[in-house]
Tab-separated table of C-alpha atoms and ligand atoms in Angstrom:
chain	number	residue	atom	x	y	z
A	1	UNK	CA	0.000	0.000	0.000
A	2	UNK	CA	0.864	3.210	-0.699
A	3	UNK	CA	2.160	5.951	1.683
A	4	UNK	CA	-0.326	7.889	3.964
A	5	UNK	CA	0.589	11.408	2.681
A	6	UNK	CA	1.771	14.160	4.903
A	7	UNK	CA	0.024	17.916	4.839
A	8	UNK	CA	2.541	19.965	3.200
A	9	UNK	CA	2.640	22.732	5.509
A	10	UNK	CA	4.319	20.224	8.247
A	11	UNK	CA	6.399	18.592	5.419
A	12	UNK	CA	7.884	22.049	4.721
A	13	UNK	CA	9.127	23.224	8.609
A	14	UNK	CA	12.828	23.103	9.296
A	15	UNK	CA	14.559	23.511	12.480
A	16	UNK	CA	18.169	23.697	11.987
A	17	UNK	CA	19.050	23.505	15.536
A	18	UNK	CA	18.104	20.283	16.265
A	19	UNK	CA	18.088	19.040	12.370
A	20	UNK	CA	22.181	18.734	12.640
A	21	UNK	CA	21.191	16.280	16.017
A	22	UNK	CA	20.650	13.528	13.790
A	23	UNK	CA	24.031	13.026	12.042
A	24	UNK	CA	25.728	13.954	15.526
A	25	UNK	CA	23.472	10.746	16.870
A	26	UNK	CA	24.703	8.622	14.302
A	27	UNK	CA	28.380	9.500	14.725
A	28	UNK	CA	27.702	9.207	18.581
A	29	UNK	CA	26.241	5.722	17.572
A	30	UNK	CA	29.279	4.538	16.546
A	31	UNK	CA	30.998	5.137	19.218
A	32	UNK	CA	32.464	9.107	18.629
A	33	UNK	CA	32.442	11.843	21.065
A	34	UNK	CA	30.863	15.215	20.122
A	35	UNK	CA	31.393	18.686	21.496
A	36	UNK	CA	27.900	19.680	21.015
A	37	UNK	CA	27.727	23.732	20.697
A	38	UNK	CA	24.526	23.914	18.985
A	39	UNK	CA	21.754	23.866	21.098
A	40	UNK	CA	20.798	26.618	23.946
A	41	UNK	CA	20.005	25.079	26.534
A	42	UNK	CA	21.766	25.523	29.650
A	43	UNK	CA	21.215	22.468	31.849
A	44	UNK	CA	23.020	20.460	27.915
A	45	UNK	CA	26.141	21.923	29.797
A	46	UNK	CA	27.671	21.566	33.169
A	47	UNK	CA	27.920	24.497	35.900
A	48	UNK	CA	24.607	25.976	34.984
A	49	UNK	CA	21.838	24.229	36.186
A	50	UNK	CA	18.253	25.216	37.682
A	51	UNK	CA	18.652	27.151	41.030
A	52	UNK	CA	18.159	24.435	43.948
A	53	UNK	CA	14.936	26.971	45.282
A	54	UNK	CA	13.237	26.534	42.029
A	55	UNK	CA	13.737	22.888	41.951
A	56	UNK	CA	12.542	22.987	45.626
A	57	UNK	CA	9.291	24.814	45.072
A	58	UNK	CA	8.413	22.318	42.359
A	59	UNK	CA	9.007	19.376	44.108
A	60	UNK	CA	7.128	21.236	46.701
A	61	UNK	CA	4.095	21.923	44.640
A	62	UNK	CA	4.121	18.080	43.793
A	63	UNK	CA	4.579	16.920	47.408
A	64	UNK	CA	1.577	19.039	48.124
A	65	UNK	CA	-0.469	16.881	44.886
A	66	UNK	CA	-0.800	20.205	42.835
A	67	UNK	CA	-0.870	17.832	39.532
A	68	UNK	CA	-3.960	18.907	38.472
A	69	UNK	CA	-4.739	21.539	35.653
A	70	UNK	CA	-4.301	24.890	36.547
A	71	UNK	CA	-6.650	27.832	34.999
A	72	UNK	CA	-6.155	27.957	31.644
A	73	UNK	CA	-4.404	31.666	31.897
A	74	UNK	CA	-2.218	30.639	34.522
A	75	UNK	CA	-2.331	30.679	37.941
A	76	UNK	CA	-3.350	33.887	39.884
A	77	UNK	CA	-0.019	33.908	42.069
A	78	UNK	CA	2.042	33.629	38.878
A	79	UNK	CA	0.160	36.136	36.753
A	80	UNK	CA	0.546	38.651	39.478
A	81	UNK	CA	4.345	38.288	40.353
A	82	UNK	CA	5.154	38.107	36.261
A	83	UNK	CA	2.619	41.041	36.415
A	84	UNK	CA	4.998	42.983	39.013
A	85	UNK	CA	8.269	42.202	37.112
A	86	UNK	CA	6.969	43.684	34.017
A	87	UNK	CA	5.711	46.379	35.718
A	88	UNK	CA	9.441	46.753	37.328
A	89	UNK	CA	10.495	47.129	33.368
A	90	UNK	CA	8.714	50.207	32.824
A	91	UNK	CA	5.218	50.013	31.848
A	92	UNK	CA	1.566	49.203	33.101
A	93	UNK	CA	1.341	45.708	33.147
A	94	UNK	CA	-1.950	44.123	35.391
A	95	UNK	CA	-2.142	39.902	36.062
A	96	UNK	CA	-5.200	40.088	33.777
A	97	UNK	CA	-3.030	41.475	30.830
A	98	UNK	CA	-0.289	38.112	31.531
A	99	UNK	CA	-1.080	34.709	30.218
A	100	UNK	CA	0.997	31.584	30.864
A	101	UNK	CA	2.075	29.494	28.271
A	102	UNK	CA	4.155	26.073	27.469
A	103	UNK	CA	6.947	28.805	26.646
A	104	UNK	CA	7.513	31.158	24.570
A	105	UNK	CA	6.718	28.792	21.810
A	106	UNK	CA	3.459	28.154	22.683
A	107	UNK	CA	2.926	31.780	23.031
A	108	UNK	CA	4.318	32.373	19.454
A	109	UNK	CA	1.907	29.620	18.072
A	110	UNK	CA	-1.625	31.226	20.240
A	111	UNK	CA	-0.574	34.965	19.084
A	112	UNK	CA	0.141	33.577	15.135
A	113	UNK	CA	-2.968	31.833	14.823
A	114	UNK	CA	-5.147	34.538	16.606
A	115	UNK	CA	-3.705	37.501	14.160
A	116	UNK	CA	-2.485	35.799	11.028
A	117	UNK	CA	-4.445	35.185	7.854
A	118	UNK	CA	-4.329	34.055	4.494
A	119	UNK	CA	-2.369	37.124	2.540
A	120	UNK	CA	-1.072	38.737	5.960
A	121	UNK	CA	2.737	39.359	7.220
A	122	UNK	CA	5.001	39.099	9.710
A	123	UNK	CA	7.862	40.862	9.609
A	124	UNK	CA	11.167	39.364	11.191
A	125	UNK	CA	14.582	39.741	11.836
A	126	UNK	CA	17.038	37.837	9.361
A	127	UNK	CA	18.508	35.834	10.628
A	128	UNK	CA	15.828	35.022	13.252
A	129	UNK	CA	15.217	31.956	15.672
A	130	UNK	CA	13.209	29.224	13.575
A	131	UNK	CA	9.815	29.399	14.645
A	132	UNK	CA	9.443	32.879	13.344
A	133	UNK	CA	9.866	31.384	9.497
A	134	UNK	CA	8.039	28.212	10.125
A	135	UNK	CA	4.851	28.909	11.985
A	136	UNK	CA	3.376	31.681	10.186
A	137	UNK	CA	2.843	29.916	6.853
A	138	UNK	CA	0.966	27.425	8.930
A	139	UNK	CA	-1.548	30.061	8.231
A	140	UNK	CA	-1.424	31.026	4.748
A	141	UNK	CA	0.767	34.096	6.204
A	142	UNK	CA	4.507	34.732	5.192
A	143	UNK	CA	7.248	35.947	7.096
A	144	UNK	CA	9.255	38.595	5.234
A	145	UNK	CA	12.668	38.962	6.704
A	146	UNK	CA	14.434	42.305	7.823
A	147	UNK	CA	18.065	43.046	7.797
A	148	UNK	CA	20.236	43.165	10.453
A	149	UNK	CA	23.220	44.598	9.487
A	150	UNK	CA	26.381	41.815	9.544
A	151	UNK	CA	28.748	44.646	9.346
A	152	UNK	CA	27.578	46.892	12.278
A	153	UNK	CA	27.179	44.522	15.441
A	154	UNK	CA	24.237	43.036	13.394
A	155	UNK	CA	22.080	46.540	14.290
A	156	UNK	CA	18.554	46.581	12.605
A	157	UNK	CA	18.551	48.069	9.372
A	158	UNK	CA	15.147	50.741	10.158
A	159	UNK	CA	15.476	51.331	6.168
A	160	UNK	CA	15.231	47.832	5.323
A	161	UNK	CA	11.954	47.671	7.578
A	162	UNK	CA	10.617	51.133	6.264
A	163	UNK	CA	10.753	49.752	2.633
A	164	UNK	CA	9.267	46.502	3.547
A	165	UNK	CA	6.722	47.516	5.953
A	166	UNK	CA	2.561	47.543	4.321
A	167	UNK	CA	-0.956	47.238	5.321
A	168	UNK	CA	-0.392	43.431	5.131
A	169	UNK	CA	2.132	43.425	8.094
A	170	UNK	CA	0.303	42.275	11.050
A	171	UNK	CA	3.666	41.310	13.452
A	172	UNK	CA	7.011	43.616	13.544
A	173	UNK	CA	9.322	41.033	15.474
A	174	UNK	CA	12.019	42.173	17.665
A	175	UNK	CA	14.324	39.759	19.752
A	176	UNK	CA	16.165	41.461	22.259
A	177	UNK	CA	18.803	40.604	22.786
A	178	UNK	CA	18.940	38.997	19.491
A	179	UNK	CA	19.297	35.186	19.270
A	180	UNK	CA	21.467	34.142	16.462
A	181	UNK	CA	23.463	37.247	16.816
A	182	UNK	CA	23.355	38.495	20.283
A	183	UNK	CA	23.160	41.753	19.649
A	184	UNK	CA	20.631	44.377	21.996
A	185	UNK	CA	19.025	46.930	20.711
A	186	UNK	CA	18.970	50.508	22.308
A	187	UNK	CA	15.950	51.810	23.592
A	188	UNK	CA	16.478	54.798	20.821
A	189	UNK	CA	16.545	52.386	18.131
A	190	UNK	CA	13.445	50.741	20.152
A	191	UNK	CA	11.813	53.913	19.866
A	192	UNK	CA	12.725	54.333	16.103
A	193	UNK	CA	10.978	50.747	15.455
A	194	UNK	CA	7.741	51.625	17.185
A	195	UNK	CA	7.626	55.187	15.004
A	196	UNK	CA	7.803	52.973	11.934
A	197	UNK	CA	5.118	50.558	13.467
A	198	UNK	CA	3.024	53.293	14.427
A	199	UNK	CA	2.516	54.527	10.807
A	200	UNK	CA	0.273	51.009	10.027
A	201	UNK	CA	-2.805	50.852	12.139
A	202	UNK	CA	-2.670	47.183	12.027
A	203	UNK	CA	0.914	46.283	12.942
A	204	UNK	CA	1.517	44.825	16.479
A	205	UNK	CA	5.121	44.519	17.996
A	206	UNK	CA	6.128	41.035	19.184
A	207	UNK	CA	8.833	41.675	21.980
A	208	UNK	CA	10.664	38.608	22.343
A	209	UNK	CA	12.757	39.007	25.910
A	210	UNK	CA	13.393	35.732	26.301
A	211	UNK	CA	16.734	36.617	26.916
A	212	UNK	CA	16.622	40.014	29.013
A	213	UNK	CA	18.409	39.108	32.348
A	214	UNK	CA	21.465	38.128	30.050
A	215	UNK	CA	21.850	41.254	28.842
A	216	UNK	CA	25.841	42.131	28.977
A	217	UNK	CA	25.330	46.024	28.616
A	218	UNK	CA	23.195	47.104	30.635
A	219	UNK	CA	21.151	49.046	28.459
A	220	UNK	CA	18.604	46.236	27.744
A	221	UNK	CA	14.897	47.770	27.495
A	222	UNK	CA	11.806	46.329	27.682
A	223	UNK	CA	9.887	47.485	24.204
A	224	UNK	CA	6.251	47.465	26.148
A	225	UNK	CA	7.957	50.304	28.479
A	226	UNK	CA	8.255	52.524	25.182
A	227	UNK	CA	5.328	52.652	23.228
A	228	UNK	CA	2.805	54.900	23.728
A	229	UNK	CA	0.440	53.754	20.666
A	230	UNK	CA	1.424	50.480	19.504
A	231	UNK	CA	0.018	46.998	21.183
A	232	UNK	CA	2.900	45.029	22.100
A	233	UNK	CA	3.142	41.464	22.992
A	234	UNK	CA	6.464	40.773	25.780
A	235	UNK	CA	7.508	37.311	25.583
A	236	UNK	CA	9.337	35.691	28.007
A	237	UNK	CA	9.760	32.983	30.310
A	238	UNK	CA	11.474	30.318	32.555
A	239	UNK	CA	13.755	29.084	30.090
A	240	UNK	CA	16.789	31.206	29.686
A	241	UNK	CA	17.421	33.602	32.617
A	242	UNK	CA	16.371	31.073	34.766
A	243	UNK	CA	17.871	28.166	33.753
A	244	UNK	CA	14.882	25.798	33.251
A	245	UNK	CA	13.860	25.254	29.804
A	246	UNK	CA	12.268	21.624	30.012
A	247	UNK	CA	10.167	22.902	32.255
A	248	UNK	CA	8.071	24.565	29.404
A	249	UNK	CA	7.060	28.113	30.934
A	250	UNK	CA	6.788	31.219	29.370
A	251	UNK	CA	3.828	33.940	29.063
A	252	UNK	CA	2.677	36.595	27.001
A	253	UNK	CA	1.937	39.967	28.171
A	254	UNK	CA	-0.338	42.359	26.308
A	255	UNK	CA	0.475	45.972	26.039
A	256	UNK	CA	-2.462	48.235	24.506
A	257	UNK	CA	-1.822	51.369	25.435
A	258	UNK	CA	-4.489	52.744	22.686
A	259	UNK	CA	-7.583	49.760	23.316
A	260	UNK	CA	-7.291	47.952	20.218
A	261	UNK	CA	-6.808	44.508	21.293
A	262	UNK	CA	-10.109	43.850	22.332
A	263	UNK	CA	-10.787	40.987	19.849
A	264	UNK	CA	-7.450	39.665	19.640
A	265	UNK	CA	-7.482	39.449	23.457
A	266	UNK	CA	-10.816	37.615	23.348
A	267	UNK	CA	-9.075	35.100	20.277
A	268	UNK	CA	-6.267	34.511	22.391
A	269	UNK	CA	-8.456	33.696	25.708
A	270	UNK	CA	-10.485	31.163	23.348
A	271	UNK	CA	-7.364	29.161	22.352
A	272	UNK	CA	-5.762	29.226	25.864
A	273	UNK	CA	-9.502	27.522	27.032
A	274	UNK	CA	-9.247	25.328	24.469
A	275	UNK	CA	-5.480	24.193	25.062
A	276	UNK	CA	-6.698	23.901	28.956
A	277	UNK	CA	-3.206	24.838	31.131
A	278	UNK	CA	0.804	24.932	31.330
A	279	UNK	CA	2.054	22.817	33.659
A	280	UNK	CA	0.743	23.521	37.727
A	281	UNK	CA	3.897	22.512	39.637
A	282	UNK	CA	6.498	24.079	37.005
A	283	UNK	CA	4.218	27.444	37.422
A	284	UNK	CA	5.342	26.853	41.039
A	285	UNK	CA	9.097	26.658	40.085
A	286	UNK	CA	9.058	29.953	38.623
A	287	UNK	CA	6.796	31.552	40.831
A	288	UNK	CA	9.790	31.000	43.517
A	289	UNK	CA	12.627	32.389	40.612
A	290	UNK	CA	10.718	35.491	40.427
A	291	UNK	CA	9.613	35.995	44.061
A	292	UNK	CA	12.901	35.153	45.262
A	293	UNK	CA	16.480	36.960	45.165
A	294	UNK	CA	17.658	36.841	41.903
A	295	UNK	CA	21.129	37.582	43.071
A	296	UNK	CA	22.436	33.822	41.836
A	297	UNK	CA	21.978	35.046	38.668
A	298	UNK	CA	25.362	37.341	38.614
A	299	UNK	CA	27.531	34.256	39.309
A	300	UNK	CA	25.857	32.220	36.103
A	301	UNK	CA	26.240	35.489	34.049
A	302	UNK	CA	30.123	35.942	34.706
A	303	UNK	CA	30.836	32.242	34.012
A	304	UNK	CA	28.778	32.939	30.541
A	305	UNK	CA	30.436	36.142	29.879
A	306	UNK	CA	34.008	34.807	30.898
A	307	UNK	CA	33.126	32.006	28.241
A	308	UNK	CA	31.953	34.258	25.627
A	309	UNK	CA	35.157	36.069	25.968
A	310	UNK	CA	37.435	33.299	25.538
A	311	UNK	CA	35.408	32.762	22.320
A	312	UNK	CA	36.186	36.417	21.211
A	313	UNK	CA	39.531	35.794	22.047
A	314	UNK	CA	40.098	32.987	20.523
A	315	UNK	CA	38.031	33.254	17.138
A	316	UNK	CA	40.558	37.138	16.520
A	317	UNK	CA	43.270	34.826	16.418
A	318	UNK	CA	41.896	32.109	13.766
A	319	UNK	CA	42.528	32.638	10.272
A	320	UNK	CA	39.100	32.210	8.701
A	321	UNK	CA	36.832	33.783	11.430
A	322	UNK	CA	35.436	36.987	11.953
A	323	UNK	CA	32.655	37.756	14.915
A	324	UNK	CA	30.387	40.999	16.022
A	325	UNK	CA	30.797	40.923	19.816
A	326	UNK	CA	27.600	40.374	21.004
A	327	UNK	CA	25.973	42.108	24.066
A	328	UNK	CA	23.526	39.456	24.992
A	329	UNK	CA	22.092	35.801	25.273
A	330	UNK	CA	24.556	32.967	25.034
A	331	UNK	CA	25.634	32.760	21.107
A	332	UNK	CA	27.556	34.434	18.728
A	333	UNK	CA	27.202	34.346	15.136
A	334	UNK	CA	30.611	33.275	13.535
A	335	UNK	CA	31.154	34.628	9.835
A	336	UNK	CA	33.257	32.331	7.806
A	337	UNK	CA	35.376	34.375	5.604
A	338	UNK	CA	36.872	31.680	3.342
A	339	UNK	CA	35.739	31.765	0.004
A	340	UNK	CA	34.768	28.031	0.109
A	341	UNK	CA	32.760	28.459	3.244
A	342	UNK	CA	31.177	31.834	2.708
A	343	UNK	CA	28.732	30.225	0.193
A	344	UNK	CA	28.310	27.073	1.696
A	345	UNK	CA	28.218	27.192	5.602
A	346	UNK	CA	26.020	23.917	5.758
A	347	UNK	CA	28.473	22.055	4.056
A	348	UNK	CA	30.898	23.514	6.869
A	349	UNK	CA	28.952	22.537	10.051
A	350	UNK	CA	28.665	18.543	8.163
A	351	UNK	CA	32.289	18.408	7.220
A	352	UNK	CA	33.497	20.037	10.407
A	353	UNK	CA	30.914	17.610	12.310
A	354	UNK	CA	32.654	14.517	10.476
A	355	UNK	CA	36.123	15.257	10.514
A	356	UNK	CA	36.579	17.382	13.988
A	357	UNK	CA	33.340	15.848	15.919
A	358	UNK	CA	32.532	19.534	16.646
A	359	UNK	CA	28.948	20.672	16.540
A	360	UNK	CA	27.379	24.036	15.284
A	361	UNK	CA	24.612	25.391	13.213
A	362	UNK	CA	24.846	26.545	9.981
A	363	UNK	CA	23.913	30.059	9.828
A	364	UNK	CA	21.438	29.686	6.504
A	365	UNK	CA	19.612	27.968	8.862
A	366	UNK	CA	18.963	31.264	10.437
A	367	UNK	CA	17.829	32.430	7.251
A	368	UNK	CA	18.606	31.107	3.753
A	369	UNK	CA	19.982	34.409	2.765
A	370	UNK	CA	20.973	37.079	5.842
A	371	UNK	CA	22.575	33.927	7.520
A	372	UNK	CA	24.894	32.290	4.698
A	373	UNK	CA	28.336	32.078	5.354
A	374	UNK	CA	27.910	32.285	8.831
A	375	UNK	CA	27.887	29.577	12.053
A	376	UNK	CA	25.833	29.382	15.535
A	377	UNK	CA	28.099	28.817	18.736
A	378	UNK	CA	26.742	28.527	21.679
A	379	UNK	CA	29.118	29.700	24.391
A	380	UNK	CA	27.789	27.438	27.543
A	381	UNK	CA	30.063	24.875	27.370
A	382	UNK	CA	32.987	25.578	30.159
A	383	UNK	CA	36.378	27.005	28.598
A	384	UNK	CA	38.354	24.361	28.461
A	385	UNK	CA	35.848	22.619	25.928
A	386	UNK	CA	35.067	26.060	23.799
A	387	UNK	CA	39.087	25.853	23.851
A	388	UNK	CA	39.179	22.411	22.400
A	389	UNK	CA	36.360	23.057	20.034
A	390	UNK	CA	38.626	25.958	18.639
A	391	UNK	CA	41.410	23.572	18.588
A	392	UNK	CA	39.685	21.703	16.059
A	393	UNK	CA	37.717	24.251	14.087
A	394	UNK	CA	41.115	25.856	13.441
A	395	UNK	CA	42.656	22.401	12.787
A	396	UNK	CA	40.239	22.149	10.023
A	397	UNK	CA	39.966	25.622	8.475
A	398	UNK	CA	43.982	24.750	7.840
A	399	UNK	CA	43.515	21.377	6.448
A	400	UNK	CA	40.184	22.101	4.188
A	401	UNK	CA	42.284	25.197	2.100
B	501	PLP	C1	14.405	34.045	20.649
B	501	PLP	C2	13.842	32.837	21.310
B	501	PLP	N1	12.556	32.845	21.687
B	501	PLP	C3	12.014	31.777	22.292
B	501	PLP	C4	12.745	30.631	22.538
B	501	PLP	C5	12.105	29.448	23.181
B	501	PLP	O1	11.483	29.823	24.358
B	501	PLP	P1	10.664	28.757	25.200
B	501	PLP	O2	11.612	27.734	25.710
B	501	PLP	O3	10.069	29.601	26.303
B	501	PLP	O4	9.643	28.179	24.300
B	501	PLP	C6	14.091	30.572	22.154
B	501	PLP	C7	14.886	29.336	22.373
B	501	PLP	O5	15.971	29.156	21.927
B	501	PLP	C8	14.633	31.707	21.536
B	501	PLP	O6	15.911	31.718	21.145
């Protein structure tokens, strides 16, 4: 009998992050040991793992036999303290206006299908984390990349958004700090973005702040804090500053300072009641992160940013590599400036993989075009493995000219 077919829209999503896993399984099948520096996840690496008080307060909730559903916004306790964080950042924000989510993911997937339709845009950075290409054409909608400039600490490109931007965009995407590139954006350049948003009655900013408390120069801004007309949804979560990303808890806060979100807000609430909940006792395990001192947090960010600097160290002394320094998150986005590379960085991460055992992501899988010629490191891993990793990328930069 013949094959069962597939629907094409699920036949046509790539994820390059976890796409490279499989030929790094099958080398680890045989027997091969991997440096694995393409995934970001912080408890993949050792020295970094989920502050004992979260863990605690989970176990906690489940001693207690909280395994039932929670409400299907989240629960109050949560909702309020996320509520009061946001509000710490600079704007307005109430519990009703905060709903929890499996992560950020989930949140990207409920905001998409309650504002997308057939002929409508989203308009994202390039390169961009995955989702932002894949889910949107789940809905007949297209993302339409903007530049970030490769030359210039990978800085938006407002001119590149003002020529793209039309009464078709629905979603202006920011991620701040930026993951692949790392890079945060001012709160003047914030500002610039919302003036250009402002100009479409239709556009809404997604804020993705996933990765705010690793934010390296202290200039990190919350977008919701700066816009006085344009609805904004924050995104953000358990699963970067906190160390905890199998736990699966994010939220998305709505910002409408001008009272347009009505029916969106009501679309949203439907699919949250029809998903049910997140996850009771990991709601519990954040609640603790954010009502509890967050002072733990400095130690994790100087062994990341004494990591990342080994990285920049190391990578201005390989023939082959060039990086932007990057003010946030946990990755830096490596150009390869061999000839042979520079149009072919898949080919790179697979022949690097094979020979060297060393994984990465190729940077077209960050965006077929904006990324090319580039790699995805993520600088967890402690430095004497980012130092052997560099061992061997350098090893075969020589050998493959
Ligand atoms: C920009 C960005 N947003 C969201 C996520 C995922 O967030 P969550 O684990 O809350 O779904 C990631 C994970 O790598 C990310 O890089």
């Amino acid at each position: 009998m013949s094959e069962i077919p597939v629907a094409e829209r699920a036949a046509r999503i790539e994820y390059a992050i976890r796409d490279v896993v499989i030929p790094a399984n099958a080398l680890e099948a045989e027997g091969h040991e991997i440096i694995k520096l393409n995934i970001g996840d912080p408890i993949a690496y050792p020295g970094l793992p989920t502050p004992t008080h979260m863990v605690r307060a989970f176990q906690d909730s489940l001693s207690r036999g909280e395994t039932g559903y929670s409400p299907s916004y989240g629960l109050p306790s949560l909702r309020s303290e996320i509520a009061k964080d946001e509000r710490g950042k600079g704007w307005n924000c109430s519990p009703d206006d905060v709903y929890v989510c499996h992560g950020v993911t989930e949140a990207l997937q409920i905001i998409f299908t309650a504002t997308l339709e057939s002929g409508t845009k989203v308009l994202a950075p390039g390169p961009h984390y995955p989702p932002y290409m894949a889910y949107p054409q789940l809905f007949g909608a297209e993302t339409i990349e903007y530049r970030l400039d490769a030359g210039d600490g990978w800085r938006v490109d407002f001119a590149d958004i003002e020529a793209k931007m039309d009464e078709s965009v629905r979603i202006l995407v920011l991620i701040n700090p930026n993951n692949p590139t790392g890079n945060v954006a001012s709160s003047d350049e914030i500002d610039r973005l919302i003036s250009i948003a402002e100009k479409w009655p239709n556009c809404m900013i997604i804020a993705d702040e996933i990765y705010d408390e690793l934010d390296f120069t202290g200039t990190q801004t919350s977008v919701a804090s700066r816009s006085k007309s344009v609805p904004v949804f924050t995104l953000n979560g358990v699963s970067k500053g906190y160390y905890a990303p199998g736990w699966r808890i994010g939220y998305m806060a709505l910002h409408d300072p001008t009272k347009r979100l009505g029916a969106v807000r009501d679309g949203i609430e439907r699919l949250l009641r029809s998903r049910l909940c997140a996850s009771t006792p990991a709601q519990m395990g954040y609640l603790a992160g954010l009502e509890q001192s967050r002072d733990w947090m400095q130690e994790y960010t100087q062994k990341v940013l004494s990591q990342r600097d080994l990285c920049l160290q190391r990578i201005s002394e390989i023939d082959g590599l060039e990086v932007e320094s990057p003010g946030g998150a946990f990755y830096m986005f490596v150009r390869l400036t061999d000839s042979k590379w520079a149009t072919d960085d898949k080919k790179f991460v697979l022949d690097l993989l094979h020979n060297e055992h060393v994984l990465v992501v190729h940077g077209s899988g960050f965006s077929k075009e904006m990324g090319l010629g580039h790699f995805r490191l993520v600088y967890l891993a402690d430095c004497d493995v980012l130092s052997e990793a560099f061992d061997r990328i350098d090893r075969f930069l020589q050998r493959s000219r």
